Amino acid sequence: MNLKMAWRNVWRNKTRSLIIMISVAIGLFAGLFVLGLYEGMMSERVRTVIDTEVAHLQVHHPEFKKDYDPKFTIDENLLENELKKIPEIKAFSNRVLAQGMLATTTGTSGVQIIGIDLEDEKEVSRVDLKVKEGELLDPGKKNGILISKKLAGKMKLKVGSKLVLTFTDIENTVTSGAFRVTGIYQTINTPLDERIVYVNRATLMDDLGLRESSHEIAVILNKDEDLDLVKNGVQAQFPQYSVLTWKENSPETELLVGTINQYSSIIIGIIMIALAFGIINTMLMSVIERTREIGMLTALGMNRKKIFLLILTETLILTLVGVPIGFICSWFSILYFSKTGIDISSFSEEAMSSFGFGSMIYPEFPFATMDSVLLIVFITALISALFPSWKAIKLQPADALRQ
Amino acid sequence: MKTVIDAHNVSKTFNPDTIPILAVNNVHLHLERGEFTALVGPSGSGKTTLLNLLGGLDKPDKGSILINGKDITQLSPNALIDFRLHHIGFVFQSFNLIPVLTARENVELIMQLQHKKKEEIDERVLNLFREIGMEDKMDTRPAQLSGGQQQRVAVARALASKPQFVLADEPTANLDSKSATNLLDIMAKLNQEENITFIFSTHDARVIERARRVITLVDGQIHSDTARVPTDLPHEGEKPRN
Ligand SMILES: Nc1ncnc2c1ncn2[C@@H]1O[C@H](COP(=O)(O)OP(=O)(O)O)[C@@H](O)[C@H]1O
Ligand SMILES: [Mg+2]
């Protein structure tokens, strides 16, 4: 009877109730859609970071990252043999790194030189997909170099241009080598692009004076979820090296994900507060309009618990009717845009790119946060119900009936 | 005879701190089972206030009100609500019914609050609607009923809980004279045939005529309390006296 009465009471003022239901639906839709956008941006960013920047795991000499001294190497044969046996690992690539100076006739620029084995690197950082002009490195051409479009623009370099790289070898002797640009690459992470150049690993090893060792092994896994498992396994096998995950190698991405999650919470919070005021206002009006009626129910013997429950139920109905509507709307629109993508290039490509984002956003339904969003909606409804319900049970029957 | 109401020294002052209004002043009242009593007096004489006190809707400042031997002025608010549910029937002046419930649901509500079984509820509800002559209107919402029909449903609802007595505050005030007579007929019949105790306030002379005891209030005090022989139902061809 209580439920029936509550349901009918909700529909007494159809317009008013519909407005609240639609507000809840729109609020939930907006909330979930924004979360979906963030989720899409974040997972794409994480994907890019893993697939093209830092891989899932990187193994280094524990001293190496401190100041990139080329003498802190890892034993590539030892590691390769073991990594091949781990089924969760999809691919890995040995790299040699040097901090150096790129010089042309027009100027200089500080760069990080990465020596790569092209075939391995295709698997690990999709270097083949990044090259926009010219060709990939040719292992036969010792002095080939890949530079980014950003750097090419800054240093006025073209495919075929010559340049000189200067760096120190493992004996701390300054060496330099002449290189010719074979290709120009571009990623969406322009600040990173500007600093990185790629050369053949064999060339750089020779120049540095290294043999059968490298500075970094980047590892790609079959599944993201195996990250900690493989990290711990490899670390246990090679206690002499440091094994770091993408979260540790790209702390800014981890931080960004955290920040975006905070933004999401704030947005959800604001939407909920707005909804709560709407709900409280509507229910208070409804209680005040029914003062006499509620007083009569008390007079007839409906106790305060039941009155409280009645108003609470009405509030919950009012709120929760909008939930499936908002839910379905956001589900379908996110599904649609996850296929077509949302092109934001017209207003903020530069800004997005400087944060390492692409100009297309493919929203993803926020499954992970959906539960908490629904819980928050429910709690908002409950909290919003408290004040009107409390008002209702405060009514004195004799006073209420006199109205 | 069994005593249902025994009120002693009952007083109620409104606005004690600003402009005090002594709405009920030192009232003694004794009511037996089966009485059909009218509470009369001009507007503002304290009829509603006294009925609210007797029905446990309000607390007196002074005095005791024993219903079936239990002093309801000593009950906690929650216990009082429960007491009203089980022992007192109410008919108010107007807008008695919950608009979102049908006539039947309005009556059922009380018995559901009492946790009565479904079969018992169904049977009693049907009987009550027969008594008020509205079996055909059971599933109608109050808005579709006339004022007189609404008051009859209110009487049925007041009886649903099998209360000790029924309090009716000006039940005919908003009715035309035909509906008023009809409502009084039903109340009188229930009183005579089923020994239901009624106490109703009114200032309608035709209603007063039907009472077997008339208590007159003036300025919150009992001015007179007289037993009388009720005027019979008007016979056919005979005009009701005014
Ligand atoms: N809640 C209240 N606050 C202040 N004064 C009240 C209140 N209720 C009733 N009164 C006053 O008490 C007196 C008796 O009122 P009431 O019992 O309604 O009389 P009646 O029902 O006979 O018309 C009146 O003077 C009225 O104004
Ligand atoms: Mg009155």
XYZ file of C-alpha atoms and ligand atoms in Angstrom:
673
model
C 0.000 0.000 0.000
C 2.836 2.320 0.880
C 4.515 1.734 -2.453
C 1.279 2.155 -4.374
C 0.501 5.343 -2.508
C 4.035 6.666 -3.032
C 3.911 5.888 -6.738
C 0.580 7.645 -7.166
C 1.706 10.597 -5.080
C 4.701 11.038 -7.354
C 2.361 11.379 -10.333
C 0.037 13.869 -8.657
C 2.011 16.755 -10.043
C 3.108 15.268 -13.334
C 4.979 18.274 -14.683
C 6.951 18.821 -11.522
C 7.881 15.162 -11.183
C 8.764 14.829 -14.846
C 11.069 17.816 -14.606
C 12.976 16.158 -11.784
C 13.054 12.796 -13.537
C 14.351 14.402 -16.708
C 16.917 16.377 -14.708
C 18.141 13.169 -13.128
C 18.289 11.514 -16.546
C 20.168 14.442 -18.063
C 22.462 14.724 -15.062
C 23.298 11.046 -15.186
C 23.702 11.174 -18.956
C 26.032 14.164 -18.762
C 27.976 12.620 -15.901
C 28.415 9.264 -17.577
C 29.224 10.856 -20.924
C 31.931 13.034 -19.434
C 33.305 10.032 -17.574
C 33.177 8.115 -20.845
C 35.146 10.846 -22.603
C 37.742 10.886 -19.860
C 37.892 7.137 -19.826
C 38.384 7.095 -23.599
C 41.066 9.784 -23.453
C 42.847 8.093 -20.604
C 42.861 4.614 -21.999
C 44.024 5.925 -25.341
C 46.760 7.882 -23.605
C 47.798 4.834 -21.609
C 47.693 2.757 -24.804
C 49.920 5.275 -26.565
C 52.299 5.430 -23.637
C 52.602 1.661 -23.504
C 52.579 0.905 -27.209
C 54.727 3.724 -28.504
C 56.624 5.285 -25.639
C 57.691 3.290 -22.607
C 56.332 -0.237 -23.244
C 54.928 -2.262 -20.360
C 58.216 -2.880 -18.626
C 61.746 -1.629 -18.925
C 64.845 -3.277 -17.530
C 67.884 -1.161 -16.737
C 71.049 -1.243 -14.718
C 69.886 0.297 -11.422
C 72.399 3.146 -11.772
C 71.676 3.921 -15.416
C 68.675 6.199 -15.082
C 70.426 8.441 -12.563
C 72.453 10.302 -15.167
C 72.447 8.056 -18.200
C 76.120 7.120 -17.838
C 76.660 4.692 -20.740
C 78.861 2.391 -18.660
C 75.906 1.056 -16.674
C 74.781 -1.664 -19.023
C 72.777 -4.863 -18.823
C 73.759 -8.270 -20.187
C 71.530 -8.666 -23.201
C 72.174 -12.366 -23.856
C 71.399 -13.376 -20.306
C 68.138 -11.395 -20.302
C 67.024 -12.370 -23.790
C 67.265 -16.060 -23.004
C 65.100 -15.727 -19.940
C 62.561 -13.268 -21.336
C 61.884 -15.582 -24.292
C 60.655 -18.225 -21.860
C 57.983 -16.067 -20.259
C 54.657 -16.752 -22.002
C 53.057 -13.461 -20.946
C 55.661 -11.512 -22.911
C 54.721 -10.639 -26.479
C 57.870 -8.851 -27.616
C 60.924 -7.063 -26.339
C 63.565 -4.826 -27.769
C 67.131 -3.977 -26.772
C 68.094 -0.345 -26.818
C 71.250 1.633 -26.384
C 70.900 5.180 -25.147
C 73.096 8.221 -25.135
C 72.578 11.823 -24.140
C 74.119 14.077 -26.703
C 74.129 17.181 -28.822
C 72.772 17.449 -32.306
C 74.537 20.013 -34.429
C 73.882 21.378 -37.876
C 75.294 24.367 -39.656
C 72.518 26.478 -38.205
C 72.617 25.444 -34.582
C 72.542 22.791 -31.861
C 69.993 20.987 -29.829
C 70.198 18.594 -26.877
C 68.862 15.155 -27.758
C 68.500 11.659 -26.457
C 69.949 9.237 -28.992
C 68.303 5.839 -28.992
C 69.974 2.976 -30.796
C 67.370 0.485 -31.937
C 67.097 -2.823 -33.747
C 64.467 -1.907 -36.267
C 62.656 -5.229 -36.468
C 62.358 -5.603 -32.678
C 61.403 -1.993 -32.249
C 58.510 -2.265 -34.704
C 56.915 -4.705 -32.258
C 57.666 -2.705 -29.165
C 57.186 0.960 -30.055
C 55.578 0.854 -33.515
C 58.395 2.983 -34.846
C 57.369 2.029 -38.393
C 54.037 3.750 -37.984
C 55.585 6.946 -36.715
C 57.661 7.718 -39.808
C 55.803 10.250 -41.940
C 58.461 11.280 -44.469
C 61.421 9.449 -45.930
C 62.295 5.903 -44.899
C 62.819 3.804 -41.837
C 66.354 3.140 -40.653
C 68.220 0.767 -42.906
C 70.504 -1.525 -40.886
C 72.826 -1.524 -43.915
C 73.279 2.228 -43.831
C 75.275 2.788 -40.689
C 74.802 6.549 -40.395
C 71.070 6.789 -40.894
C 69.045 8.733 -38.343
C 65.343 9.319 -37.672
C 64.386 12.713 -36.314
C 61.014 14.139 -35.391
C 59.089 16.620 -37.451
C 59.251 19.066 -34.595
C 63.016 18.856 -34.390
C 63.316 18.977 -38.175
C 61.346 22.198 -38.203
C 63.365 23.711 -35.395
C 66.745 22.730 -36.879
C 65.676 23.269 -40.517
C 66.423 19.652 -41.442
C 64.985 17.611 -44.284
C 65.240 14.012 -45.413
C 68.818 13.667 -46.676
C 70.193 16.493 -44.508
C 73.464 15.885 -42.703
C 74.009 16.448 -39.020
C 76.547 15.672 -36.336
C 75.856 13.955 -33.018
C 78.231 14.491 -30.129
C 78.208 12.397 -26.939
C 80.556 10.717 -24.477
C 81.461 7.030 -24.717
C 81.926 4.556 -21.867
C 85.466 5.778 -21.272
C 84.132 9.304 -20.864
C 85.746 10.429 -24.083
C 83.770 12.846 -26.190
C 82.988 11.324 -29.562
C 81.040 12.548 -32.495
C 79.597 11.034 -35.612
C 78.093 12.305 -38.831
C 74.574 11.126 -39.694
C 72.171 11.615 -42.563
C 68.429 11.967 -42.019
C 66.656 8.970 -43.551
C 63.234 9.678 -42.208
C 61.128 12.101 -40.256
C 58.735 10.752 -37.677
C 55.876 12.282 -35.779
C 53.905 11.145 -32.740
C 51.151 12.927 -30.897
C 53.471 13.632 -28.001
C 55.341 16.641 -29.404
C 57.381 17.615 -26.314
C 58.827 14.113 -26.197
C 59.400 14.032 -29.987
C 61.610 17.065 -29.924
C 64.175 15.353 -27.707
C 64.421 11.895 -29.251
C 66.363 10.711 -32.306
C 66.752 7.107 -33.448
C 69.835 5.494 -34.955
C 70.863 1.904 -35.638
C 71.833 0.140 -32.456
C 74.970 -1.383 -33.938
C 76.224 2.066 -34.946
C 75.656 3.575 -31.541
C 77.189 0.550 -29.793
C 80.314 0.958 -31.871
C 80.506 4.658 -31.167
C 80.021 4.108 -27.449
C 82.412 1.192 -27.295
C 79.847 -1.351 -26.112
C 79.745 -5.053 -26.926
C 76.903 -7.552 -26.301
C 75.246 -5.308 -23.845
C 72.553 -2.671 -23.897
C 71.081 -0.035 -21.623
C 67.452 -0.828 -21.785
C 65.188 -3.693 -22.649
C 61.627 -2.627 -23.334
C 59.041 -5.372 -22.895
C 55.522 -5.582 -24.316
C 53.070 -7.993 -22.721
C 50.104 -9.759 -24.226
C 47.798 -8.414 -21.550
C 47.921 -5.222 -19.475
C 46.694 -7.118 -16.429
C 49.874 -9.201 -16.234
C 51.953 -6.114 -15.531
C 52.689 -6.690 -11.870
C 52.987 -10.445 -12.241
C 55.674 -10.229 -14.923
C 57.429 -7.336 -13.247
C 57.746 -9.253 -9.994
C 58.824 -12.403 -11.809
C 61.538 -10.708 -13.823
C 62.697 -8.657 -10.872
C 63.029 -11.789 -8.753
C 65.063 -13.467 -11.498
C 67.348 -10.472 -11.974
C 67.769 -8.798 -8.624
C 70.863 -7.015 -9.974
C 68.726 -4.980 -12.439
C 65.845 -2.616 -11.983
C 62.548 -3.588 -13.576
C 60.082 -0.733 -13.855
C 56.506 -0.612 -15.130
C 55.059 2.045 -17.416
C 53.546 3.664 -14.358
C 57.008 4.167 -12.957
C 58.581 5.114 -16.277
C 55.844 7.553 -17.181
C 54.791 8.955 -13.812
C 53.208 11.948 -15.546
C 50.725 9.597 -17.218
C 49.939 7.965 -13.912
C 49.528 11.423 -12.406
C 47.315 12.521 -15.290
C 45.070 9.504 -14.844
C 44.808 10.337 -11.155
C 44.059 14.000 -11.840
C 41.408 13.163 -14.424
C 39.790 10.794 -11.954
C 39.642 13.657 -9.474
C 38.084 15.911 -12.094
C 35.512 13.238 -12.797
C 34.631 13.052 -9.116
C 34.293 16.819 -8.937
C 32.024 16.898 -11.993
C 29.880 14.081 -10.626
C 29.802 15.863 -7.282
C 28.577 19.121 -8.828
C 25.897 17.327 -10.845
C 24.713 15.486 -7.741
C 24.557 18.642 -5.633
C 22.481 20.334 -8.340
C 20.167 17.327 -8.509
C 19.928 17.116 -4.733
C 18.691 20.709 -4.543
C 16.100 20.014 -7.220
C 14.901 16.898 -5.470
C 14.788 18.496 -2.026
C 12.904 21.483 -3.397
C 10.333 19.343 -5.191
C 9.770 17.022 -2.261
C 9.507 19.904 0.209
C 6.870 21.553 -1.965
C 5.079 18.253 -2.197
C 5.151 17.766 1.590
C 4.028 21.323 2.296
C 1.151 21.042 -0.166
C 0.030 17.877 1.567
C 0.352 19.153 5.128
C -3.294 18.466 5.891
C -3.215 15.068 4.285
C -0.093 13.978 6.126
C -1.560 15.325 9.362
C -4.658 13.265 8.687
C -2.622 10.105 8.118
C -0.911 10.686 11.458
C -4.282 11.329 13.092
C -5.654 8.090 11.701
C -2.764 6.160 13.175
C -0.013 6.002 10.577
C 3.129 6.146 12.645
C 6.089 8.364 11.977
C 8.209 5.531 10.652
C 5.622 4.815 7.982
C 5.193 8.498 7.091
C 8.965 8.814 6.845
C 9.140 5.744 4.632
C 6.340 7.073 2.443
C 8.162 10.328 1.720
C 11.451 8.471 1.356
C 9.905 6.057 -1.141
C 8.410 8.935 -3.109
C 11.805 10.617 -3.280
C 13.490 7.420 -4.389
C 10.885 6.823 -7.094
C 11.237 10.409 -8.247
C 14.999 10.009 -8.521
C 15.348 6.466 -9.710
C 12.865 6.655 -12.580
C 15.324 8.955 -14.346
C 18.245 6.601 -13.793
C 17.541 3.971 -16.462
C 16.673 6.693 -18.964
C 19.937 8.553 -18.400
C 21.758 5.274 -18.355
C 20.380 4.052 -21.674
C 20.932 7.438 -23.344
C 24.556 7.561 -22.248
C 25.085 3.918 -23.183
C 23.909 4.443 -26.748
C 25.598 7.773 -27.303
C 28.903 6.494 -25.937
C 28.564 3.405 -28.108
C 27.923 5.605 -31.127
C 30.803 7.977 -30.476
C 33.164 5.165 -29.565
C 32.782 4.060 -33.203
C 32.828 7.445 -34.920
C 35.025 9.289 -32.462
C 34.663 12.917 -31.509
C 36.910 15.242 -33.458
C 38.140 18.024 -31.231
C 40.894 19.184 -33.557
C 38.966 22.270 -34.624
C 39.319 23.895 -31.265
C 42.242 22.445 -29.400
C 44.606 20.259 -31.373
C 47.709 22.165 -30.272
C 46.791 22.036 -26.623
C 45.828 18.375 -26.701
C 48.937 17.398 -28.567
C 51.220 19.159 -26.133
C 49.707 16.970 -23.406
C 50.218 13.883 -25.521
C 46.622 13.420 -26.653
C 45.301 12.786 -30.136
C 42.680 15.054 -31.675
C 40.069 12.307 -31.886
C 38.435 11.110 -28.697
C 36.835 7.707 -28.630
C 34.731 7.619 -25.465
C 34.467 4.354 -23.571
C 31.605 3.381 -21.308
C 32.898 3.928 -17.778
C 32.174 0.452 -16.469
C 34.674 0.759 -13.668
C 33.121 3.903 -12.207
C 29.514 3.177 -13.162
C 28.788 1.275 -9.942
C 29.983 4.151 -7.831
C 28.029 6.656 -9.938
C 24.820 4.681 -9.421
C 25.599 4.356 -5.733
C 26.187 8.106 -5.523
C 22.850 8.787 -7.262
C 21.133 6.476 -4.792
C 22.834 8.104 -1.816
C 21.984 11.551 -3.199
C 18.339 10.504 -3.387
C 18.429 9.190 0.180
C 20.076 12.317 1.537
C 17.694 14.546 -0.410
C 14.790 12.592 1.061
C 15.871 13.158 4.641
C 14.903 16.796 5.038
C 11.437 16.570 3.430
C 10.713 13.342 5.328
C 11.813 14.932 8.552
C 9.536 17.904 7.823
C 6.669 15.491 7.261
C 7.053 13.660 10.559
C 7.411 16.938 12.449
C 3.822 17.854 11.518
C 1.485 17.934 14.497
C -1.845 16.389 13.505
C -3.997 18.993 15.256
C -2.142 21.872 13.575
C -1.946 20.166 10.209
C -5.668 19.400 10.194
C -6.581 22.992 10.912
C -5.176 24.010 7.509
C -23.129 0.534 30.834
C -19.466 0.756 30.025
C -17.551 4.001 30.259
C -15.546 4.880 27.169
C -14.498 8.460 27.880
C -13.814 9.870 31.303
C -12.314 13.363 31.149
C -11.512 15.367 34.272
C -10.524 18.983 34.669
C -9.358 19.277 31.096
C -7.987 22.667 30.028
C -6.135 23.817 26.957
C -4.617 27.240 26.393
C -3.229 28.304 23.016
C -0.384 30.810 22.735
C 0.360 30.732 26.471
C 3.316 33.100 25.990
C 1.764 35.779 23.782
C -1.993 36.303 23.770
C -3.303 33.282 25.689
C -6.569 31.780 24.438
C -8.302 29.501 26.885
C -9.924 27.261 24.255
C -11.068 24.517 26.652
C -11.665 25.488 30.237
C -11.896 22.926 33.001
C -14.119 20.425 31.221
C -15.497 17.291 32.865
C -17.008 14.778 30.498
C -18.260 11.248 30.881
C -19.323 9.171 27.897
C -20.864 5.681 27.912
C -20.773 3.045 25.256
C -23.543 3.446 22.707
C -24.064 7.154 23.187
C -25.004 9.408 20.276
C -23.865 12.766 21.535
C -23.739 16.174 19.908
C -21.250 18.812 20.939
C -22.735 22.176 20.090
C -21.786 25.785 20.468
C -20.964 28.811 18.404
C -17.891 29.035 16.264
C -14.802 29.460 18.412
C -16.409 27.909 21.482
C -13.781 25.148 21.601
C -15.580 22.195 19.981
C -12.693 21.230 17.687
C -10.156 21.701 20.434
C -12.100 19.489 22.825
C -12.598 16.764 20.222
C -8.876 16.890 19.367
C -8.055 16.444 23.045
C -10.492 13.534 23.410
C -9.078 11.943 20.271
C -5.474 12.253 21.380
C -4.588 14.627 18.553
C -3.527 17.274 21.014
C -2.386 17.334 24.636
C -4.246 19.232 27.370
C -2.309 21.552 29.678
C -4.233 20.214 32.623
C -6.458 17.310 33.483
C -6.761 13.670 32.573
C -8.543 11.900 29.757
C -9.279 8.243 30.340
C -10.286 6.184 27.340
C -11.384 2.723 28.395
C -9.610 3.406 31.655
C -6.307 4.417 30.077
C -5.050 7.975 30.566
C -4.055 9.050 27.081
C -2.463 12.271 28.320
C 0.333 10.124 29.739
C 1.123 8.306 26.500
C 4.284 8.917 24.522
C 3.748 10.385 21.031
C 4.332 7.022 19.359
C 2.118 5.144 21.773
C -0.571 7.760 21.201
C -0.482 7.228 17.428
C -0.874 3.513 17.997
C -3.662 4.115 20.473
C -5.563 6.239 17.970
C -5.165 3.579 15.323
C -6.735 0.894 17.483
C -9.252 2.715 19.653
C -10.513 5.898 18.024
C -12.329 6.571 14.773
C -12.177 9.995 13.138
C -14.401 11.843 10.703
C -13.221 15.318 9.833
C -15.079 18.266 8.429
C -13.952 17.872 4.806
C -11.301 16.427 2.528
C -11.269 13.369 4.698
C -9.987 10.936 2.154
C -6.541 10.374 0.694
C -7.046 11.545 -2.895
C -4.667 9.053 -4.504
C -6.461 6.073 -2.966
C -9.823 4.705 -4.059
C -12.730 4.657 -1.598
C -11.979 1.009 -0.851
C -8.245 1.620 -0.408
C -8.962 4.492 1.972
C -10.895 2.120 4.209
C -8.441 -0.755 3.755
C -5.520 1.484 4.711
C -6.598 1.605 8.353
C -6.922 -2.155 8.640
C -3.612 -2.657 6.851
C -1.980 -0.340 9.361
C -3.477 -2.625 12.009
C -1.884 -5.605 10.252
C -5.226 -7.321 9.715
C -5.386 -10.351 7.440
C -6.451 -9.867 3.855
C -9.595 -12.024 4.102
C -10.701 -10.170 7.194
C -10.082 -6.832 5.496
C -11.978 -7.804 2.343
C -14.972 -9.035 4.275
C -15.166 -6.071 6.598
C -14.648 -3.527 3.835
C -17.488 -5.030 1.829
C -19.786 -4.980 4.862
C -18.937 -1.385 5.615
C -19.646 -0.279 2.067
C -23.007 -2.055 2.299
C -23.769 -0.181 5.500
C -23.107 3.150 3.830
C -24.877 2.027 0.657
C -21.913 2.525 -1.637
C -20.907 -0.962 -2.814
C -20.975 0.320 -6.380
C -18.552 3.167 -5.656
C -15.825 1.191 -3.921
C -13.237 1.583 -6.642
C -13.858 5.259 -7.247
C -11.322 7.915 -6.361
C -12.523 10.592 -3.888
C -12.449 13.310 -6.559
C -15.226 11.450 -8.406
C -17.419 11.253 -5.290
C -19.838 13.881 -4.031
C -19.168 15.565 -0.705
C -21.831 13.437 0.969
C -20.406 10.237 -0.475
C -16.940 11.213 0.688
C -18.234 11.732 4.234
C -19.952 8.353 4.161
C -16.703 6.698 3.114
C -15.029 8.601 5.949
C -17.555 7.095 8.377
C -16.817 3.630 6.951
C -13.114 4.256 7.387
C -13.631 5.455 10.977
C -15.418 2.206 11.745
C -12.912 -0.041 9.948
C -10.613 -0.295 12.934
C -13.499 -1.262 15.294
C -12.798 1.734 17.526
C -14.184 2.415 21.011
C -15.906 5.488 19.662
C -16.058 7.751 16.638
C -15.253 11.452 16.831
C -16.775 13.550 14.076
C -15.922 17.238 13.893
C -18.723 19.020 12.043
C -19.154 16.134 9.618
C -22.064 17.811 7.844
C -20.700 21.355 7.709
C -19.900 21.231 4.008
C -22.913 19.168 2.925
C -26.247 20.141 1.456
C -29.178 19.293 3.713
C -30.116 16.119 1.860
C -26.606 14.707 2.105
C -26.383 15.856 5.713
C -29.600 14.026 6.584
C -28.409 10.957 4.747
C -25.097 10.929 6.631
C -26.900 11.350 9.953
C -29.243 8.506 9.035
C -26.291 6.212 8.482
C -24.604 7.266 11.706
C -27.841 6.864 13.679
C -28.463 3.455 12.168
C -24.921 2.272 13.010
C -25.447 3.623 16.515
C -28.735 1.848 17.027
C -28.025 -1.410 15.258
C -24.390 -1.929 16.158
C -24.139 0.157 19.293
C -21.350 2.313 17.832
C -20.548 5.271 20.074
C -20.550 8.635 18.287
C -19.652 12.081 19.504
C -19.987 14.782 16.883
C -19.737 18.532 16.936
C -22.156 20.665 14.961
C -24.033 23.900 14.919
C -26.621 22.596 12.508
C -30.029 22.467 14.201
C -31.204 19.505 12.085
C -28.215 17.518 13.211
C -28.692 18.470 16.838
C -32.233 17.127 16.691
C -30.945 13.658 15.983
C -28.734 13.491 19.066
C -29.719 11.741 22.270
C -27.492 13.913 24.363
C -26.487 17.495 23.654
C -23.489 19.130 25.295
C -23.274 22.875 24.792
C -19.947 24.618 24.950
C -19.571 28.325 25.552
C -16.121 29.900 25.721
C -14.539 26.520 26.244
C -16.744 25.604 29.178
C -19.635 23.170 29.330
C -22.701 25.358 29.553
C -25.329 22.653 29.492
C -25.501 18.896 29.143
C -28.956 17.496 28.430
C -30.364 14.139 27.488
C -33.148 14.227 24.911
C -35.347 11.944 22.874
C -34.101 12.086 19.341
C -36.449 13.157 16.630
C -37.292 10.164 14.528
C -36.412 9.869 10.933
C -38.872 11.974 8.973
C -41.784 9.787 7.812
C -42.934 9.801 4.286
C -45.157 12.747 3.471
C -44.083 14.510 6.629
C -41.821 17.499 6.237
C -38.672 17.480 8.350
C -38.979 20.057 11.082
C -36.591 22.936 11.009
N -3.736 26.259 17.073
C -4.360 27.323 17.618
N -3.630 28.391 17.953
C -4.232 29.458 18.514
N -5.506 29.547 18.773
C -6.288 28.502 18.476
C -5.746 27.333 17.870
N -6.758 26.462 17.688
C -7.892 27.058 18.141
N -7.616 28.279 18.617
C -8.572 29.176 19.227
O -9.231 28.453 20.240
C -10.604 28.804 20.259
C -11.439 27.561 20.060
O -11.308 27.137 18.724
P -12.016 25.843 18.168
O -11.768 24.722 19.087
O -11.591 25.682 16.757
O -13.546 26.237 18.202
P -14.777 25.661 17.375
O -14.355 24.346 16.805
O -15.871 25.525 18.369
O -15.077 26.653 16.328
C -10.798 29.851 19.179
O -10.727 31.115 19.774
C -9.640 29.639 18.277
O -9.276 30.830 17.639
Mg -14.300 23.700 14.790
